[in-house]
């Protein structure tokens, strides 16, 4: 229905550095297998990896993967808002990627590699899905699970809640105070 607006077009988004360890090639291979879906790749497209992937797309005549180049500020925000979900396909350890937090900020489900800190951010089946790093076939399966508008809405809301719950300044403060308190108690014992 048109009421669901363009946000619910079947469009994924990768944003971030386009370098080998970010696993962007897994996204390209997955979408090559799913020509009826569309993905945008936003980030510096002059890197060696971006050039390699663009050449591959051209050679294979892949029509549903679009490189947007580097975007910032309002333009970046609009593109994130317009995505159905975002992708974090890292094949190397990513410690608390900002792209996850930005996705949560805009209530987007996230499909991420099951590696490093990503499983702490993306709770499989709650605010997105996890897949095996570099496994394009499994990535396809997870993307297909987000064809359902109701699931996208529910997971998007869970992403926003995750941000507020896990990364709110008060949460950080409370955690820090608990640590200080436990250290204080320990040091009292040893005096």
Tab-separated table of C-alpha atoms in Angstrom:
chain	number	residue	atom	x	y	z
A	1	UNK	CA	0.000	0.000	0.000
A	2	UNK	CA	1.123	3.548	-0.676
A	3	UNK	CA	0.376	4.415	2.958
A	4	UNK	CA	3.434	2.431	3.954
A	5	UNK	CA	5.369	5.099	1.976
A	6	UNK	CA	8.610	4.645	0.061
A	7	UNK	CA	10.484	3.691	3.217
A	8	UNK	CA	9.135	0.191	2.806
A	9	UNK	CA	10.440	-0.320	-0.679
A	10	UNK	CA	12.670	-3.372	-0.619
A	11	UNK	CA	15.869	-1.410	-0.332
A	12	UNK	CA	18.896	-2.169	1.795
A	13	UNK	CA	21.722	0.202	2.638
A	14	UNK	CA	25.392	-0.229	3.426
A	15	UNK	CA	27.123	2.906	4.629
A	16	UNK	CA	30.685	3.221	5.825
A	17	UNK	CA	34.177	2.613	4.523
A	18	UNK	CA	34.361	0.513	1.383
A	19	UNK	CA	37.393	-1.561	2.270
A	20	UNK	CA	38.006	-5.293	2.163
A	21	UNK	CA	37.529	-5.969	5.905
A	22	UNK	CA	34.090	-4.348	5.804
A	23	UNK	CA	32.755	-7.286	3.748
A	24	UNK	CA	30.969	-5.157	1.146
A	25	UNK	CA	31.679	-7.839	-1.459
A	26	UNK	CA	29.373	-10.181	0.511
A	27	UNK	CA	26.563	-7.645	0.008
A	28	UNK	CA	27.297	-7.414	-3.734
A	29	UNK	CA	27.294	-11.231	-4.086
A	30	UNK	CA	24.051	-11.552	-2.116
A	31	UNK	CA	22.253	-8.964	-4.254
A	32	UNK	CA	23.628	-10.559	-7.412
A	33	UNK	CA	21.554	-13.602	-6.341
A	34	UNK	CA	18.473	-11.441	-5.670
A	35	UNK	CA	17.916	-9.263	-8.742
A	36	UNK	CA	14.423	-8.232	-7.556
A	37	UNK	CA	15.854	-6.357	-4.555
A	38	UNK	CA	17.913	-3.177	-4.460
A	39	UNK	CA	20.845	-2.070	-2.317
A	40	UNK	CA	22.666	1.235	-2.038
A	41	UNK	CA	26.309	1.414	-1.026
A	42	UNK	CA	27.294	4.731	0.465
A	43	UNK	CA	30.906	5.546	1.233
A	44	UNK	CA	34.111	6.592	-0.487
A	45	UNK	CA	33.903	4.780	-3.824
A	46	UNK	CA	37.462	5.629	-4.871
A	47	UNK	CA	39.066	2.946	-2.671
A	48	UNK	CA	40.700	-0.071	-4.330
A	49	UNK	CA	37.929	-2.306	-2.989
A	50	UNK	CA	35.198	0.008	-4.319
A	51	UNK	CA	36.867	0.122	-7.737
A	52	UNK	CA	37.141	-3.659	-7.752
A	53	UNK	CA	33.464	-4.087	-6.814
A	54	UNK	CA	32.287	-1.516	-9.369
A	55	UNK	CA	34.232	-3.326	-12.076
A	56	UNK	CA	32.651	-6.636	-10.977
A	57	UNK	CA	29.141	-5.134	-11.088
A	58	UNK	CA	29.771	-3.783	-14.578
A	59	UNK	CA	31.280	-7.049	-15.833
A	60	UNK	CA	28.395	-9.122	-14.426
A	61	UNK	CA	25.826	-6.532	-15.520
A	62	UNK	CA	24.363	-6.287	-12.009
A	63	UNK	CA	21.636	-3.625	-12.061
A	64	UNK	CA	20.418	-3.614	-8.448
A	65	UNK	CA	23.577	-2.464	-6.626
A	66	UNK	CA	24.086	1.288	-6.608
A	67	UNK	CA	27.205	3.095	-5.419
A	68	UNK	CA	26.367	6.541	-4.078
A	69	UNK	CA	29.864	7.701	-3.147
A	70	UNK	CA	30.611	9.565	0.055
A	71	UNK	CA	27.765	11.480	1.704
A	72	UNK	CA	27.613	13.458	4.920
A	73	UNK	CA	25.272	15.549	7.032
A	74	UNK	CA	21.671	15.957	5.952
A	75	UNK	CA	22.133	14.036	2.714
A	76	UNK	CA	23.473	11.052	4.665
A	77	UNK	CA	20.551	11.261	7.112
A	78	UNK	CA	17.968	11.317	4.320
A	79	UNK	CA	19.497	8.231	2.714
A	80	UNK	CA	19.498	6.327	6.019
A	81	UNK	CA	15.888	7.388	6.673
A	82	UNK	CA	14.913	6.152	3.207
A	83	UNK	CA	16.399	2.682	3.687
A	84	UNK	CA	14.329	-0.299	4.729
A	85	UNK	CA	17.223	-1.747	6.757
A	86	UNK	CA	20.984	-1.389	6.973
A	87	UNK	CA	23.784	-3.895	6.510
A	88	UNK	CA	26.994	-4.328	8.521
A	89	UNK	CA	28.733	-7.222	6.748
A	90	UNK	CA	32.166	-6.940	8.411
A	91	UNK	CA	34.534	-9.868	8.064
A	92	UNK	CA	36.921	-8.358	10.600
A	93	UNK	CA	36.304	-7.297	14.205
A	94	UNK	CA	34.444	-4.015	14.393
A	95	UNK	CA	34.371	-2.512	17.853
A	96	UNK	CA	31.066	-0.688	18.323
A	97	UNK	CA	30.598	0.645	14.787
A	98	UNK	CA	28.899	4.039	14.596
A	99	UNK	CA	26.865	2.796	11.654
A	100	UNK	CA	24.971	0.500	14.037
A	101	UNK	CA	24.186	3.338	16.428
A	102	UNK	CA	23.136	5.622	13.554
A	103	UNK	CA	20.883	2.868	12.188
A	104	UNK	CA	19.282	2.486	15.618
A	105	UNK	CA	18.823	6.260	15.840
A	106	UNK	CA	16.665	6.142	12.696
A	107	UNK	CA	14.774	3.026	13.840
A	108	UNK	CA	16.276	0.703	11.226
A	109	UNK	CA	16.639	-3.046	11.573
A	110	UNK	CA	20.270	-4.081	11.074
A	111	UNK	CA	21.569	-7.223	9.384
A	112	UNK	CA	25.091	-7.774	10.695
A	113	UNK	CA	27.900	-10.299	10.687
A	114	UNK	CA	27.989	-12.528	13.727
A	115	UNK	CA	31.472	-11.319	14.710
A	116	UNK	CA	33.186	-9.038	17.231
A	117	UNK	CA	30.901	-6.643	19.119
A	118	UNK	CA	28.113	-6.865	16.527
A	119	UNK	CA	26.116	-9.611	18.341
A	120	UNK	CA	26.007	-7.339	21.398
A	121	UNK	CA	24.365	-4.616	19.310
A	122	UNK	CA	22.185	-6.620	16.977
A	123	UNK	CA	20.041	-9.126	18.845
A	124	UNK	CA	19.165	-11.817	16.317
A	125	UNK	CA	15.437	-11.759	15.602
A	126	UNK	CA	14.845	-8.717	17.847
A	127	UNK	CA	16.261	-5.604	16.174
A	128	UNK	CA	17.741	-7.316	13.152
A	129	UNK	CA	19.479	-10.503	12.111
A	130	UNK	CA	22.966	-11.953	12.351
A	131	UNK	CA	24.627	-13.970	9.603
A	132	UNK	CA	27.894	-15.843	9.214
A	133	UNK	CA	30.635	-13.448	8.016
A	134	UNK	CA	31.232	-13.655	4.233
A	135	UNK	CA	28.260	-16.036	3.751
A	136	UNK	CA	26.326	-14.391	0.896
A	137	UNK	CA	23.752	-17.197	0.790
A	138	UNK	CA	22.864	-16.801	4.460
A	139	UNK	CA	22.760	-13.021	3.992
A	140	UNK	CA	20.148	-13.520	1.230
A	141	UNK	CA	18.013	-15.572	3.618
A	142	UNK	CA	18.167	-12.885	6.317
A	143	UNK	CA	17.352	-10.091	3.846
A	144	UNK	CA	14.283	-12.046	2.683
A	145	UNK	CA	13.028	-12.147	6.291
A	146	UNK	CA	12.682	-8.357	6.102
A	147	UNK	CA	10.179	-8.481	3.230
A	148	UNK	CA	7.421	-8.256	5.824
A	149	UNK	CA	6.535	-4.617	6.630
A	150	UNK	CA	5.265	-5.519	10.101
A	151	UNK	CA	8.592	-7.186	10.960
A	152	UNK	CA	10.523	-4.151	9.660
A	153	UNK	CA	8.422	-1.798	11.800
A	154	UNK	CA	8.706	-3.927	14.940
A	155	UNK	CA	12.462	-4.449	14.565
A	156	UNK	CA	12.995	-0.781	13.747
A	157	UNK	CA	11.260	0.178	16.987
A	158	UNK	CA	13.400	-2.389	18.839
A	159	UNK	CA	16.541	-0.791	17.334
A	160	UNK	CA	15.521	2.616	18.621
A	161	UNK	CA	14.738	1.137	22.050
A	162	UNK	CA	18.125	-0.646	22.060
A	163	UNK	CA	19.879	2.672	21.486
A	164	UNK	CA	17.982	4.423	24.270
A	165	UNK	CA	18.306	1.499	26.645
A	166	UNK	CA	21.913	0.455	26.055
A	167	UNK	CA	23.574	3.703	25.007
A	168	UNK	CA	21.737	6.429	26.887
A	169	UNK	CA	24.061	8.683	28.945
A	170	UNK	CA	22.204	7.602	32.115
A	171	UNK	CA	22.923	3.939	31.347
A	172	UNK	CA	26.636	4.707	30.917
A	173	UNK	CA	26.639	6.702	34.139
A	174	UNK	CA	24.848	3.995	36.129
A	175	UNK	CA	27.205	1.297	34.836
A	176	UNK	CA	30.243	3.417	35.651
A	177	UNK	CA	28.969	4.166	39.155
A	178	UNK	CA	28.388	0.446	39.788
A	179	UNK	CA	31.981	-0.243	38.744
A	180	UNK	CA	33.317	2.534	40.980
A	181	UNK	CA	31.252	1.247	43.874
A	182	UNK	CA	32.491	-2.337	43.467
A	183	UNK	CA	36.103	-1.117	43.227
A	184	UNK	CA	35.575	1.006	46.352
A	185	UNK	CA	34.195	-2.006	48.231
A	186	UNK	CA	37.105	-4.163	47.102
A	187	UNK	CA	39.664	-1.575	48.183
A	188	UNK	CA	37.991	-1.261	51.591
A	189	UNK	CA	38.357	-4.991	52.093
A	190	UNK	CA	42.089	-4.849	51.340
A	191	UNK	CA	42.902	-1.908	53.627
